[in-house]
PDB file of C-alpha atoms (C1' of nucleotides) in Angstrom:
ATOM      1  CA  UNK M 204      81.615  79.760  67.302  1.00 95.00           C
ATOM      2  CA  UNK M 205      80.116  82.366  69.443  1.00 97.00           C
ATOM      3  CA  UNK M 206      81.870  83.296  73.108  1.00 97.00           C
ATOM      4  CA  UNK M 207      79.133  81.383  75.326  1.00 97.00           C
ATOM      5  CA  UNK M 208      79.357  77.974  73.291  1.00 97.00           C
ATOM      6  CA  UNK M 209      83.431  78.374  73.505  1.00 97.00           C
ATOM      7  CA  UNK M 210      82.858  78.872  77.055  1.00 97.00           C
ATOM      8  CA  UNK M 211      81.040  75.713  77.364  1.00 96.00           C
ATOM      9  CA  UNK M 212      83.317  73.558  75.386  1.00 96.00           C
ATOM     10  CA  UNK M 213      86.092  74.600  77.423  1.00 96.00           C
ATOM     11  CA  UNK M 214      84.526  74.587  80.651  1.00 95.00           C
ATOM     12  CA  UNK M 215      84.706  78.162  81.698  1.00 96.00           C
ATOM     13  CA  UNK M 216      82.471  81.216  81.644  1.00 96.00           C
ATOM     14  CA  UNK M 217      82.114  83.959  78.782  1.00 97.00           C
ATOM     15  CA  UNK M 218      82.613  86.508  81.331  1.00 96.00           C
ATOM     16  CA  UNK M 219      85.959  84.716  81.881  1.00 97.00           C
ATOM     17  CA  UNK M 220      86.953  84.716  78.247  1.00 97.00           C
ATOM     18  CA  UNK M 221      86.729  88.493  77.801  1.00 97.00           C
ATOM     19  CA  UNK M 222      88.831  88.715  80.768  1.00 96.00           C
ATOM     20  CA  UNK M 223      91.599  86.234  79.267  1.00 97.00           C
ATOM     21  CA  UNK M 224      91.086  88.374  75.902  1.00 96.00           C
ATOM     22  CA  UNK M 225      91.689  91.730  77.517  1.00 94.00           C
ATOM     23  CA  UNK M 226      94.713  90.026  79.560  1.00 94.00           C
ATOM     24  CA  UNK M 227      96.179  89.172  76.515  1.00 94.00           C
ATOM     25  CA  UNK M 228      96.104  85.388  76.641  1.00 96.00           C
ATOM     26  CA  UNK M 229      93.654  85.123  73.814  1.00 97.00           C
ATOM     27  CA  UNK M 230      94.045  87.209  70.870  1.00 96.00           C
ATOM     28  CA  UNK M 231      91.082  89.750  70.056  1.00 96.00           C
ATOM     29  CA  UNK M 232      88.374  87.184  68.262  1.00 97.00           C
ATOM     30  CA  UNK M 233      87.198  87.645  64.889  1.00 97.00           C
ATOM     31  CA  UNK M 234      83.701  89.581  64.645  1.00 97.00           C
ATOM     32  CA  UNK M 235      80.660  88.983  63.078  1.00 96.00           C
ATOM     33  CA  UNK M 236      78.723  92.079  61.348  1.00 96.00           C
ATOM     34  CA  UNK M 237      76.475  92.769  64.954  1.00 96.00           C
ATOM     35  CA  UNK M 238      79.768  93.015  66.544  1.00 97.00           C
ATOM     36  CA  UNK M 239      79.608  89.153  68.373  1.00 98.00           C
ATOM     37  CA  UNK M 240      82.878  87.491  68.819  1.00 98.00           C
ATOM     38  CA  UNK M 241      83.451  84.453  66.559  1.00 98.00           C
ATOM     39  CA  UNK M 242      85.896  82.089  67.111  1.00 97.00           C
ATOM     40  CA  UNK M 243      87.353  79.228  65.073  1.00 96.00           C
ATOM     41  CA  UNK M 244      88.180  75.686  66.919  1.00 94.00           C
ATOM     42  CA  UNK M 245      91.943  76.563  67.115  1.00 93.00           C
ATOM     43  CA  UNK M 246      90.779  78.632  70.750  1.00 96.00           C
ATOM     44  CA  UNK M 247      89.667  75.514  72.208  1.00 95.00           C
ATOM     45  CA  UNK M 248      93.276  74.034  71.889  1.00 93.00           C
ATOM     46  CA  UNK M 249      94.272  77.464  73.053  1.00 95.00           C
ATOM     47  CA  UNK M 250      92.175  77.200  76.307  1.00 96.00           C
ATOM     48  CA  UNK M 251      93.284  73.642  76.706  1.00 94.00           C
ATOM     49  CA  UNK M 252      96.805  74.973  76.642  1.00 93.00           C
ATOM     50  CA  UNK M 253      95.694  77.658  79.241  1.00 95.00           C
ATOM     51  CA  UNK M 254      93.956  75.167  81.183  1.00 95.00           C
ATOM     52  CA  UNK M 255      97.408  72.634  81.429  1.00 92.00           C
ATOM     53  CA  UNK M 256      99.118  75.561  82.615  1.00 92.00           C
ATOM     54  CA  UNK M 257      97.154  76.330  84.990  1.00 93.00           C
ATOM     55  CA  UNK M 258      96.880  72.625  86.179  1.00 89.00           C
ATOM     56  CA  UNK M 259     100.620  73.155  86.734  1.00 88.00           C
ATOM     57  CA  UNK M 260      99.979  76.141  88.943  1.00 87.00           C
ATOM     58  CA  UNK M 261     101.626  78.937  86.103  1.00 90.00           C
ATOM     59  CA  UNK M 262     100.337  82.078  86.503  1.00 93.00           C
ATOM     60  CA  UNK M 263      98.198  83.788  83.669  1.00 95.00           C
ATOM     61  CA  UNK M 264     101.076  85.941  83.122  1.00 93.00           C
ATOM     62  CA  UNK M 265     103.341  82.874  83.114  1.00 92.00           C
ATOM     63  CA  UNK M 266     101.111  81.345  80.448  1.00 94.00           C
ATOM     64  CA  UNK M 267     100.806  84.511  78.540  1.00 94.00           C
ATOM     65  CA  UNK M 268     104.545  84.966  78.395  1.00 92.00           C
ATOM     66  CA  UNK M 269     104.803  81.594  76.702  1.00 91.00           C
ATOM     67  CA  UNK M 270     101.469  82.004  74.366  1.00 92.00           C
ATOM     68  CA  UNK M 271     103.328  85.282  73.338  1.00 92.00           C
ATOM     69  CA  UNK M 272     106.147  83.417  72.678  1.00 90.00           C
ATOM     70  CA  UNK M 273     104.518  81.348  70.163  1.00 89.00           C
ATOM     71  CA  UNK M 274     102.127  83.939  68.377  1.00 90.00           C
ATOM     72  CA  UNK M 275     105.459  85.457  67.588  1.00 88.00           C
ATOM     73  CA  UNK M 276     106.541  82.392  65.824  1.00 85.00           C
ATOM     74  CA  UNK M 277     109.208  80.483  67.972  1.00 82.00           C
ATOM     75  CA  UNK M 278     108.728  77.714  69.485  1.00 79.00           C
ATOM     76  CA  UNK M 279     108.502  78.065  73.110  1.00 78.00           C
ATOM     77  CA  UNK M 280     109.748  74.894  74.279  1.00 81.00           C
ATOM     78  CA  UNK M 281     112.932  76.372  76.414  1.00 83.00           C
ATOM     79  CA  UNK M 282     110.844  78.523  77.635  1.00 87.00           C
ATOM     80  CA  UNK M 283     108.531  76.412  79.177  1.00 87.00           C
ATOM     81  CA  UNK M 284     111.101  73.801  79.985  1.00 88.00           C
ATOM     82  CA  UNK M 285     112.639  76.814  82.190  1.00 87.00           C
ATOM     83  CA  UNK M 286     109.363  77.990  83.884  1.00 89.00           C
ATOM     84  CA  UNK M 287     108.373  74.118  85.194  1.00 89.00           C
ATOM     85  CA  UNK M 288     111.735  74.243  86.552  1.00 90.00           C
ATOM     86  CA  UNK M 289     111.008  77.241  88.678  1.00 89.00           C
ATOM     87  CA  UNK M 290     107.545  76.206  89.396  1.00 90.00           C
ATOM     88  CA  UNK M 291     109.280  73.291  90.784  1.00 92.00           C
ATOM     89  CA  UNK M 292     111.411  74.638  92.806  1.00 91.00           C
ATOM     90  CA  UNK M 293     108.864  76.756  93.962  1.00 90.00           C
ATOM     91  CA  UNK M 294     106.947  74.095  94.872  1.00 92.00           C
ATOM     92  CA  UNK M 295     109.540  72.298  96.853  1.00 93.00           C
ATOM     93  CA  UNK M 296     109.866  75.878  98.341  1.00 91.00           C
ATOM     94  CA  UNK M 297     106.525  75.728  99.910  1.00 92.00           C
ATOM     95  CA  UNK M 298     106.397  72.227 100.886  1.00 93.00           C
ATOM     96  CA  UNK M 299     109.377  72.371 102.864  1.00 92.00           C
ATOM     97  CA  UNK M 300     107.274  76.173 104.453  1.00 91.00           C
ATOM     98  CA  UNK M 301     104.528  73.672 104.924  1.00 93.00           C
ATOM     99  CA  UNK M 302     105.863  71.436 106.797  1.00 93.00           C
ATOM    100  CA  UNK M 303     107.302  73.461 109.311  1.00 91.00           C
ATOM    101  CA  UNK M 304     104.564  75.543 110.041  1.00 92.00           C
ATOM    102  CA  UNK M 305     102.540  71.724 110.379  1.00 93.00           C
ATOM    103  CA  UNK M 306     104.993  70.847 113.062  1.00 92.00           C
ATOM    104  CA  UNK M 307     104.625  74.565 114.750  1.00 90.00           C
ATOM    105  CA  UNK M 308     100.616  73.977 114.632  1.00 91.00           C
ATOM    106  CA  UNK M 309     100.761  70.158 115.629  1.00 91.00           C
ATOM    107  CA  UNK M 310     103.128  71.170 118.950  1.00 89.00           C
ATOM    108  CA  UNK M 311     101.239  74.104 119.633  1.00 87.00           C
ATOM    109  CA  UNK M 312      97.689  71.920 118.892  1.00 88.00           C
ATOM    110  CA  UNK M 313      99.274  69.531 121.428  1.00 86.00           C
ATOM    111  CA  UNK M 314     100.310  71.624 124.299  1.00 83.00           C
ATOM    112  CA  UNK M 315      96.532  72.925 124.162  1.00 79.00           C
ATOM    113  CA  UNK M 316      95.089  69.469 124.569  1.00 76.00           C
ATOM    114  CA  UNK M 317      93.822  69.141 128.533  1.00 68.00           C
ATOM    115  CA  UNK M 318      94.865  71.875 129.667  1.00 67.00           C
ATOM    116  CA  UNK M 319      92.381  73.547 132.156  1.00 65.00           C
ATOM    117  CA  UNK M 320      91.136  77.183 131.441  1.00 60.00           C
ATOM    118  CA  UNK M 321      91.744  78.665 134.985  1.00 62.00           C
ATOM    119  CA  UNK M 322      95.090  78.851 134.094  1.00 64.00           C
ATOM    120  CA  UNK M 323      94.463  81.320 131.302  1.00 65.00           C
ATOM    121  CA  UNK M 324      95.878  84.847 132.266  1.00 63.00           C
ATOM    122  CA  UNK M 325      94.079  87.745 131.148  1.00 59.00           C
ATOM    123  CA  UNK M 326      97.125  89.594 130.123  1.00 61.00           C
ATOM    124  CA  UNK M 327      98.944  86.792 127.518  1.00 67.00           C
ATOM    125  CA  UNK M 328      95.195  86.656 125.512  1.00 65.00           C
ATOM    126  CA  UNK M 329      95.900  82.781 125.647  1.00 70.00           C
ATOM    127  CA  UNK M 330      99.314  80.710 126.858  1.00 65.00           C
ATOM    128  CA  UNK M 331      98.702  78.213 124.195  1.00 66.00           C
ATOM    129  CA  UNK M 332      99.004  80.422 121.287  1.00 70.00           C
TER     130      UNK M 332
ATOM    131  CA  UNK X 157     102.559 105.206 124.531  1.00 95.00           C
ATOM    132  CA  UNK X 158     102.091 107.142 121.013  1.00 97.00           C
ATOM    133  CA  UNK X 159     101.646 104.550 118.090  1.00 97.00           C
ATOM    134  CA  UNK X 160     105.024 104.847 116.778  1.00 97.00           C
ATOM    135  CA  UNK X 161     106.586 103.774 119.886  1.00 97.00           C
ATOM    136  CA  UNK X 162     104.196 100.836 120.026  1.00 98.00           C
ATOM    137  CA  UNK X 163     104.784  99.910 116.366  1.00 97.00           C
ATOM    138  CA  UNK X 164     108.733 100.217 117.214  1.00 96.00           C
ATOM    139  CA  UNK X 165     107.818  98.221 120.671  1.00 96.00           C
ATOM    140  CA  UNK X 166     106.018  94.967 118.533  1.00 96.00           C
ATOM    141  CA  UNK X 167     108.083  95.320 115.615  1.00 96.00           C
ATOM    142  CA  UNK X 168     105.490  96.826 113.091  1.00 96.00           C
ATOM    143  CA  UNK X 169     104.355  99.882 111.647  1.00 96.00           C
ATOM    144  CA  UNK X 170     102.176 102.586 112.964  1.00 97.00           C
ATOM    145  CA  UNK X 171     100.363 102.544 109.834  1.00 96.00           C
ATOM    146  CA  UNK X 172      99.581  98.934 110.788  1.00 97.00           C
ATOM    147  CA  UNK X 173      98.522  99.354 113.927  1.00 97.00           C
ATOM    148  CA  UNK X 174      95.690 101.239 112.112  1.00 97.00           C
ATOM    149  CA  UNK X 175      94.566  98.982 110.422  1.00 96.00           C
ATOM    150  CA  UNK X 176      94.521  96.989 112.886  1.00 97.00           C
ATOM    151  CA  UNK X 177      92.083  99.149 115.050  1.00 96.00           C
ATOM    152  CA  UNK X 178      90.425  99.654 111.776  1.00 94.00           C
ATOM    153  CA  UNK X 179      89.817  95.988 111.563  1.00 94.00           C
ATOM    154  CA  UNK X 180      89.036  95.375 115.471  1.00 94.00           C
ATOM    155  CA  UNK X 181      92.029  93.584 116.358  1.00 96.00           C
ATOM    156  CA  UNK X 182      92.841  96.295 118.548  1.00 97.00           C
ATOM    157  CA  UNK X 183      90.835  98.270 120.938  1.00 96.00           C
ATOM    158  CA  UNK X 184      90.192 101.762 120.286  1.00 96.00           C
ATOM    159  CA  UNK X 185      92.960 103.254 121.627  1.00 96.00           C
ATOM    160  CA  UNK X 186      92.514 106.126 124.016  1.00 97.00           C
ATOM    161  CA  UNK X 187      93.543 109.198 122.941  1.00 97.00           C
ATOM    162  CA  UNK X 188      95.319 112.499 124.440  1.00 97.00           C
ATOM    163  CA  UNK X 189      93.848 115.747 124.489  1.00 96.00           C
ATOM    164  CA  UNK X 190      95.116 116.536 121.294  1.00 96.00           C
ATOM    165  CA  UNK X 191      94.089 113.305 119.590  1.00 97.00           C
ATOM    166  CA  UNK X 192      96.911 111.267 119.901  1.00 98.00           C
ATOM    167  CA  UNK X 193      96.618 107.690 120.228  1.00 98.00           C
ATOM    168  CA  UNK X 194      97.265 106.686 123.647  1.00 98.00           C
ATOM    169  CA  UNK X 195      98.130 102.875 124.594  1.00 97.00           C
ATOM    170  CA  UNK X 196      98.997 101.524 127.608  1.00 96.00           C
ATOM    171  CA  UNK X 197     101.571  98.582 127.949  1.00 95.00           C
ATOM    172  CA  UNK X 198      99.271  95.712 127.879  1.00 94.00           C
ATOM    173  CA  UNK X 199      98.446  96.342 124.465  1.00 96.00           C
ATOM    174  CA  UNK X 200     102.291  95.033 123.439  1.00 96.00           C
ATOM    175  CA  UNK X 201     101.157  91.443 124.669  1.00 94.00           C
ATOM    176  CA  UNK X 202      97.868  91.859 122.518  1.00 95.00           C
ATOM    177  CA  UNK X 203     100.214  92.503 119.478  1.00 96.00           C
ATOM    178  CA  UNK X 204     102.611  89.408 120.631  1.00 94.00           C
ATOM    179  CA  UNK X 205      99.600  87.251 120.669  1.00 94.00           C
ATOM    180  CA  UNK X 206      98.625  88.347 117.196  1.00 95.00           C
ATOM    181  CA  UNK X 207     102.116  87.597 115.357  1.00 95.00           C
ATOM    182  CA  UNK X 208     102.016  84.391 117.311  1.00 93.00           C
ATOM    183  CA  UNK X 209      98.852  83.790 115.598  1.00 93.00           C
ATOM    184  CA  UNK X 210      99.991  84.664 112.219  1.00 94.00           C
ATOM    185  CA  UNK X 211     103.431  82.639 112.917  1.00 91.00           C
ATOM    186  CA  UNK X 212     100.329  79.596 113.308  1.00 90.00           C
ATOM    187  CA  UNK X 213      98.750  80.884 110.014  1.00 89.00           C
ATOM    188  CA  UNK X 214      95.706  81.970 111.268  1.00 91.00           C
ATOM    189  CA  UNK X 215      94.045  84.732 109.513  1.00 93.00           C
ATOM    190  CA  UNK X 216      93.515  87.840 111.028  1.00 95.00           C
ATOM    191  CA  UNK X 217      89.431  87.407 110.812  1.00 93.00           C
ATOM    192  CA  UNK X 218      90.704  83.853 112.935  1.00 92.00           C
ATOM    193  CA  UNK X 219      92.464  85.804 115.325  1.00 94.00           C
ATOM    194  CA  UNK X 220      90.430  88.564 116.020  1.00 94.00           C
ATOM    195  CA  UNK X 221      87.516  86.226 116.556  1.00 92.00           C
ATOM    196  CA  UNK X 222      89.454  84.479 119.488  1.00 92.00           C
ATOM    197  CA  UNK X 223      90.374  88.345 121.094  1.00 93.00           C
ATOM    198  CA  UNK X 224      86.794  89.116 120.737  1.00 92.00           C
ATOM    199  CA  UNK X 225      86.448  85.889 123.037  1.00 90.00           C
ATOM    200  CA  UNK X 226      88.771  86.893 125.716  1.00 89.00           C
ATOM    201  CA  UNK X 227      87.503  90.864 125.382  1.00 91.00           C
ATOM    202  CA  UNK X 228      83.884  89.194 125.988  1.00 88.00           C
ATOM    203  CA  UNK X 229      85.191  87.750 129.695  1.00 84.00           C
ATOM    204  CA  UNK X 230      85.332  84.424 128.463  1.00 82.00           C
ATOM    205  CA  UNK X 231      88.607  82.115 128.308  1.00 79.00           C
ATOM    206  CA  UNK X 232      89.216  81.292 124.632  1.00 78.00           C
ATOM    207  CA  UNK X 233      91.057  78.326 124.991  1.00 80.00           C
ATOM    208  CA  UNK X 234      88.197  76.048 123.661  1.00 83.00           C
ATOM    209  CA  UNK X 235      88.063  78.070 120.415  1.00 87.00           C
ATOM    210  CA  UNK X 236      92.086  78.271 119.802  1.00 88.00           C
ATOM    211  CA  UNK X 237      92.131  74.530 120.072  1.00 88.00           C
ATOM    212  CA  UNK X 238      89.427  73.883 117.698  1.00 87.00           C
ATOM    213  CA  UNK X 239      90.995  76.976 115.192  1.00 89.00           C
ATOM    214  CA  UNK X 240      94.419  74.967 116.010  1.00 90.00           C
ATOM    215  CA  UNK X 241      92.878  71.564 114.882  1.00 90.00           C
ATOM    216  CA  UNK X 242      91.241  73.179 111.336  1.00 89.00           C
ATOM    217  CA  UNK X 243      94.438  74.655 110.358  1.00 90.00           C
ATOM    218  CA  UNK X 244      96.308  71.438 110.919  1.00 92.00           C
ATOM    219  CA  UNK X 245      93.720  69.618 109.072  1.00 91.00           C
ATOM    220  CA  UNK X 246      93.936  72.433 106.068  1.00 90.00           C
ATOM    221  CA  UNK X 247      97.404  72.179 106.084  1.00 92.00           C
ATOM    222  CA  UNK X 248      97.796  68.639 105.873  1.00 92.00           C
ATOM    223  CA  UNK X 249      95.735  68.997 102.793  1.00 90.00           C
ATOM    224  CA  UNK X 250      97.593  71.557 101.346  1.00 91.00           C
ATOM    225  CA  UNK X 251     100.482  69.651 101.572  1.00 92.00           C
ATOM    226  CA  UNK X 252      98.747  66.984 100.143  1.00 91.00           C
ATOM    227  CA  UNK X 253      98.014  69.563  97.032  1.00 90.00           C
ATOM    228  CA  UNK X 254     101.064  70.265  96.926  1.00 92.00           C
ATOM    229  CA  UNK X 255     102.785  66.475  96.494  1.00 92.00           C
ATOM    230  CA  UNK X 256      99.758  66.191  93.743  1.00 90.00           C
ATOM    231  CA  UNK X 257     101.118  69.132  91.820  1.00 89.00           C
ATOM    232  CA  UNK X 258     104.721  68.390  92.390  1.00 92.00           C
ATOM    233  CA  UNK X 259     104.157  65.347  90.580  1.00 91.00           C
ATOM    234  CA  UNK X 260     102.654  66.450  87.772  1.00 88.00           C
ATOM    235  CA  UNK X 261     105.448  69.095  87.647  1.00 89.00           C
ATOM    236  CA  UNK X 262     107.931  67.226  87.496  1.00 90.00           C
ATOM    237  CA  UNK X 263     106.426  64.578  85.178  1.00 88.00           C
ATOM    238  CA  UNK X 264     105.932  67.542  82.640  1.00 85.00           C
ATOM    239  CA  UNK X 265     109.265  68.873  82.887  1.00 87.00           C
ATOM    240  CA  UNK X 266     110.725  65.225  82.532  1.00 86.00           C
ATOM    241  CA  UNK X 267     108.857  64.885  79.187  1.00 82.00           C
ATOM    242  CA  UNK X 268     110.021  68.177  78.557  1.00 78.00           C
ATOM    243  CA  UNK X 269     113.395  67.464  78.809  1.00 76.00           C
ATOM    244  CA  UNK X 270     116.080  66.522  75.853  1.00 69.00           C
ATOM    245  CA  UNK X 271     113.193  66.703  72.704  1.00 66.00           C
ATOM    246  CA  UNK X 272     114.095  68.497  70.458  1.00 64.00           C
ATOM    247  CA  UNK X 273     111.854  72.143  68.933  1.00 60.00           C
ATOM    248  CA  UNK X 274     110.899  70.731  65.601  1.00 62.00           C
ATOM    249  CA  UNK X 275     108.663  68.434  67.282  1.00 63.00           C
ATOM    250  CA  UNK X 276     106.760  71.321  68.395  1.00 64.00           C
ATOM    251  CA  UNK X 277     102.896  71.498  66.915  1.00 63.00           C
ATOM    252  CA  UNK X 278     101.952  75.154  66.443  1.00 58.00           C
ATOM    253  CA  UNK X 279      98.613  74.098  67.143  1.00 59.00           C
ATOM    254  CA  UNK X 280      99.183  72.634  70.486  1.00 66.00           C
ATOM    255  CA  UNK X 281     101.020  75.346  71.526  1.00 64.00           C
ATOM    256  CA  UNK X 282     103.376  73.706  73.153  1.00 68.00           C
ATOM    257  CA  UNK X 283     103.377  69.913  73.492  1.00 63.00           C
ATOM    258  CA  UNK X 284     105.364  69.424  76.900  1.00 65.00           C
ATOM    259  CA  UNK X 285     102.406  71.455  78.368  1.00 69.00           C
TER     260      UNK X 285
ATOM    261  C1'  DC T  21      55.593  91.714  67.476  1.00 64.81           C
ATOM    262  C1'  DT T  22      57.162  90.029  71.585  1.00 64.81           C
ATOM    263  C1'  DT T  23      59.815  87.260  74.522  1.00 64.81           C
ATOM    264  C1'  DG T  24      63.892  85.269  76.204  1.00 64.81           C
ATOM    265  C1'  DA T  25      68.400  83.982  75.561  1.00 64.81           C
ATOM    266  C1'  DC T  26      72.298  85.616  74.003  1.00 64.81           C
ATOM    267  C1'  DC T  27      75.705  89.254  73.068  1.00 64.81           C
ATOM    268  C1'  DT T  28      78.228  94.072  73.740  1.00 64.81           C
ATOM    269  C1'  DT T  29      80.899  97.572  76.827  1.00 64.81           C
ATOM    270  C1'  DC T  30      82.217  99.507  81.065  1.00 64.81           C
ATOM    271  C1'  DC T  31      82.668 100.069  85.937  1.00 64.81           C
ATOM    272  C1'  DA T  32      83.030  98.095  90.368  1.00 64.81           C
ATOM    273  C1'  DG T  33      83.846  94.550  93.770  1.00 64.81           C
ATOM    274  C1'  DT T  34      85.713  89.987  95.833  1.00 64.81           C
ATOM    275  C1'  DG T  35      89.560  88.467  99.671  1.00 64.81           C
ATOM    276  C1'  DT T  36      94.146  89.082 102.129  1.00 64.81           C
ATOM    277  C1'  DA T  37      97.099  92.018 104.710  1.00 64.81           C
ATOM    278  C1'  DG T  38      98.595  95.688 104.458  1.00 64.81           C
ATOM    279  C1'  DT T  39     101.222 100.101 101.880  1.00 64.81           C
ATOM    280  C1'  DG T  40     101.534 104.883  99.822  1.00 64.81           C
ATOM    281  C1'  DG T  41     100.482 109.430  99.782  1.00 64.81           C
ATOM    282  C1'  DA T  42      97.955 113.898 100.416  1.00 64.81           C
ATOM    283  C1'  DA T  43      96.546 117.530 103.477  1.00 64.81           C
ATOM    284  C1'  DG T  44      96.725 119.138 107.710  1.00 64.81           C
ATOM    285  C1'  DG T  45      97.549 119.378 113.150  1.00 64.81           C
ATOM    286  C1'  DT T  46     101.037 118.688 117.365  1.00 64.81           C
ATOM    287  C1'  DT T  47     105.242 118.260 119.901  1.00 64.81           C
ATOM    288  C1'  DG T  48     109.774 119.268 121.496  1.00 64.81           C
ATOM    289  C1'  DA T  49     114.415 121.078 120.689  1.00 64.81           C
ATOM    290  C1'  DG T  50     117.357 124.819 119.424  1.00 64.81           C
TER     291       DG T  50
ATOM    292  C1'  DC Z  62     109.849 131.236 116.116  1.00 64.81           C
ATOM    293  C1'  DT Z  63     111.027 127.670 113.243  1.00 64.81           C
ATOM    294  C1'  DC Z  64     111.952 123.062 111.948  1.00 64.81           C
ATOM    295  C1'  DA Z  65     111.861 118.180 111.919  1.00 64.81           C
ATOM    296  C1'  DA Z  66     109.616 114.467 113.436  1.00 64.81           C
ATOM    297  C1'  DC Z  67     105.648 112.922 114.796  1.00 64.81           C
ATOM    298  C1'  DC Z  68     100.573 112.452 114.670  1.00 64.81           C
ATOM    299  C1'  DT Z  69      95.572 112.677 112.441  1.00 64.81           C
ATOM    300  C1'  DT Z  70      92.010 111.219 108.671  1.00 64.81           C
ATOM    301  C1'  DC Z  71      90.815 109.627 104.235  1.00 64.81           C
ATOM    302  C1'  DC Z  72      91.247 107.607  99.779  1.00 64.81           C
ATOM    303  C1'  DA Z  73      93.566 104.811  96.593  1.00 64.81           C
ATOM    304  C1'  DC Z  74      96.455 101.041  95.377  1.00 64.81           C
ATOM    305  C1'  DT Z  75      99.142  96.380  95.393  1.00 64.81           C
ATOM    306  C1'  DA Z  76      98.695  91.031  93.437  1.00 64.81           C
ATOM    307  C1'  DC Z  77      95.658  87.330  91.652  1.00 64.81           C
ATOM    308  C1'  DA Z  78      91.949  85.545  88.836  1.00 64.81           C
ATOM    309  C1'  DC Z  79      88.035  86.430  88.254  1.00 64.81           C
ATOM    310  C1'  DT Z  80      82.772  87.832  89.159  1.00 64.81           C
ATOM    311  C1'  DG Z  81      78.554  90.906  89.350  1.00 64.81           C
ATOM    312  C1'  DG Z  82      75.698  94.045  87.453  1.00 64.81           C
ATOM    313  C1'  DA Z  83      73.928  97.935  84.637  1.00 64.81           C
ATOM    314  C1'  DA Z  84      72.512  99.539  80.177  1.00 64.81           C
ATOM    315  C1'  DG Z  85      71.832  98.461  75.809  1.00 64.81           C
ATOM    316  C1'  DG Z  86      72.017  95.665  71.092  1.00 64.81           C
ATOM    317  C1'  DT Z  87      70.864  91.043  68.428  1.00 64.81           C
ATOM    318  C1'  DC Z  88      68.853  86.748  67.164  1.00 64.81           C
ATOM    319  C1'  DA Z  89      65.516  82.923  66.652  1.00 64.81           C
ATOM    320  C1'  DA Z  90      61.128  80.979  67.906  1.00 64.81           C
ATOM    321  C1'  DG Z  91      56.227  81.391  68.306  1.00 64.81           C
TER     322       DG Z  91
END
DNA sequence: CTTGACCTTCCAGTGTAGTGGAAGGTTGAG
DNA sequence: CTCAACCTTCCACTACACTGGAAGGTCAAG
């Protein structure tokens, strides 16, 4: 399987696969005797992996930690168990940010609703921000 | 007013204030015979009106499009409430994202919870994922 | 044999909001 | 006069996940 019909099948770019390669998230491909990468189906579940992670807002070097992980033989299931934890909480983190700065916006969004623009001064840039 | 004073004055860093200039957020600052930076005191307010910009998430491209409003003569106030309105609307959705992702977070880390390794499938990489 | 689609490497840039550091000039106190 | 603390410009770098493009090699069809 040569890089561009990978790229295809898992919905990315070629351009993005040397990338993951040289990040270390897919180990250096097999090559043919012109020097093309060639890679067996077993990348496609790879990328799918990537992909899942991804869907689950890991970063590449989240994802690479755990891919590491299991090149070396161990299953990385604590691992991973561990990481969606922290994602979580992460998450929750920036909802809860979220939401506050919604309710900053929405009063100061309100405040600036009829409001006439003589009373602007000069000096404050704008009174409603 | 040298730049340090200012920075010290808004609670930010000379180098900052740079940048700033650098980025037109900030006048050109006038500058003593020996090529000091020179501000005068309104320039505090300017900076006040650009952290409570960032405190409402604008960018800085955002916010120096409403100073280059007022510098122009013209009240921005139309602008700020339209800016106000977008990021309300984009933050709604990122919330939104958010709750989406949450969701499938925590729906992963369920699944991933109390199975045990040897159900792991080397191919999949890892199956909670 | 040529054409076009594919592949290779390597270097550089995207956007955001700054930060770090080098090399050199200025200011004010002791 | 010296010294520290300040200022100047300019260039590079941070994190993140790619993307663009140049220069050149390969493959299959016509």
């Amino acid at each position: 399987m040569r890089i561009g019909e990978l790229a295809q099948a898992a919905g990315t770019t070629a351009k993005t696969l040397r990338f993951y390669e040289d990040q270390g998230l897919l180990l250096p491909a097999a090559r043919t005797a012109s020097g093309y990468r060639d890679y067996g189906p077993e990348t496609l579940a790879r990328l799918d992996f990537i992909h899942r992670g991804q869907a689950a807002a890991l970063t590449l070097a989240q994802i690479r930690q755990i891919l590491q992980i299991r090149d070396s033989g161990t299953a990385p299931c604590e691992h991973v168990r561990e990481l969606l934890g922290m994602r979580l909480a992460e998450v929750d983190e920036q909802i809860a940010e979220l939401g506050r700065l919604r309710e900053t916006i929405a009063q100061l969004r309100a405040a600036a609703e009829d409001v006439e623009p003589e009373t602007c001064q000069a000096g404050a840039v704008c009174v409603y921000l």
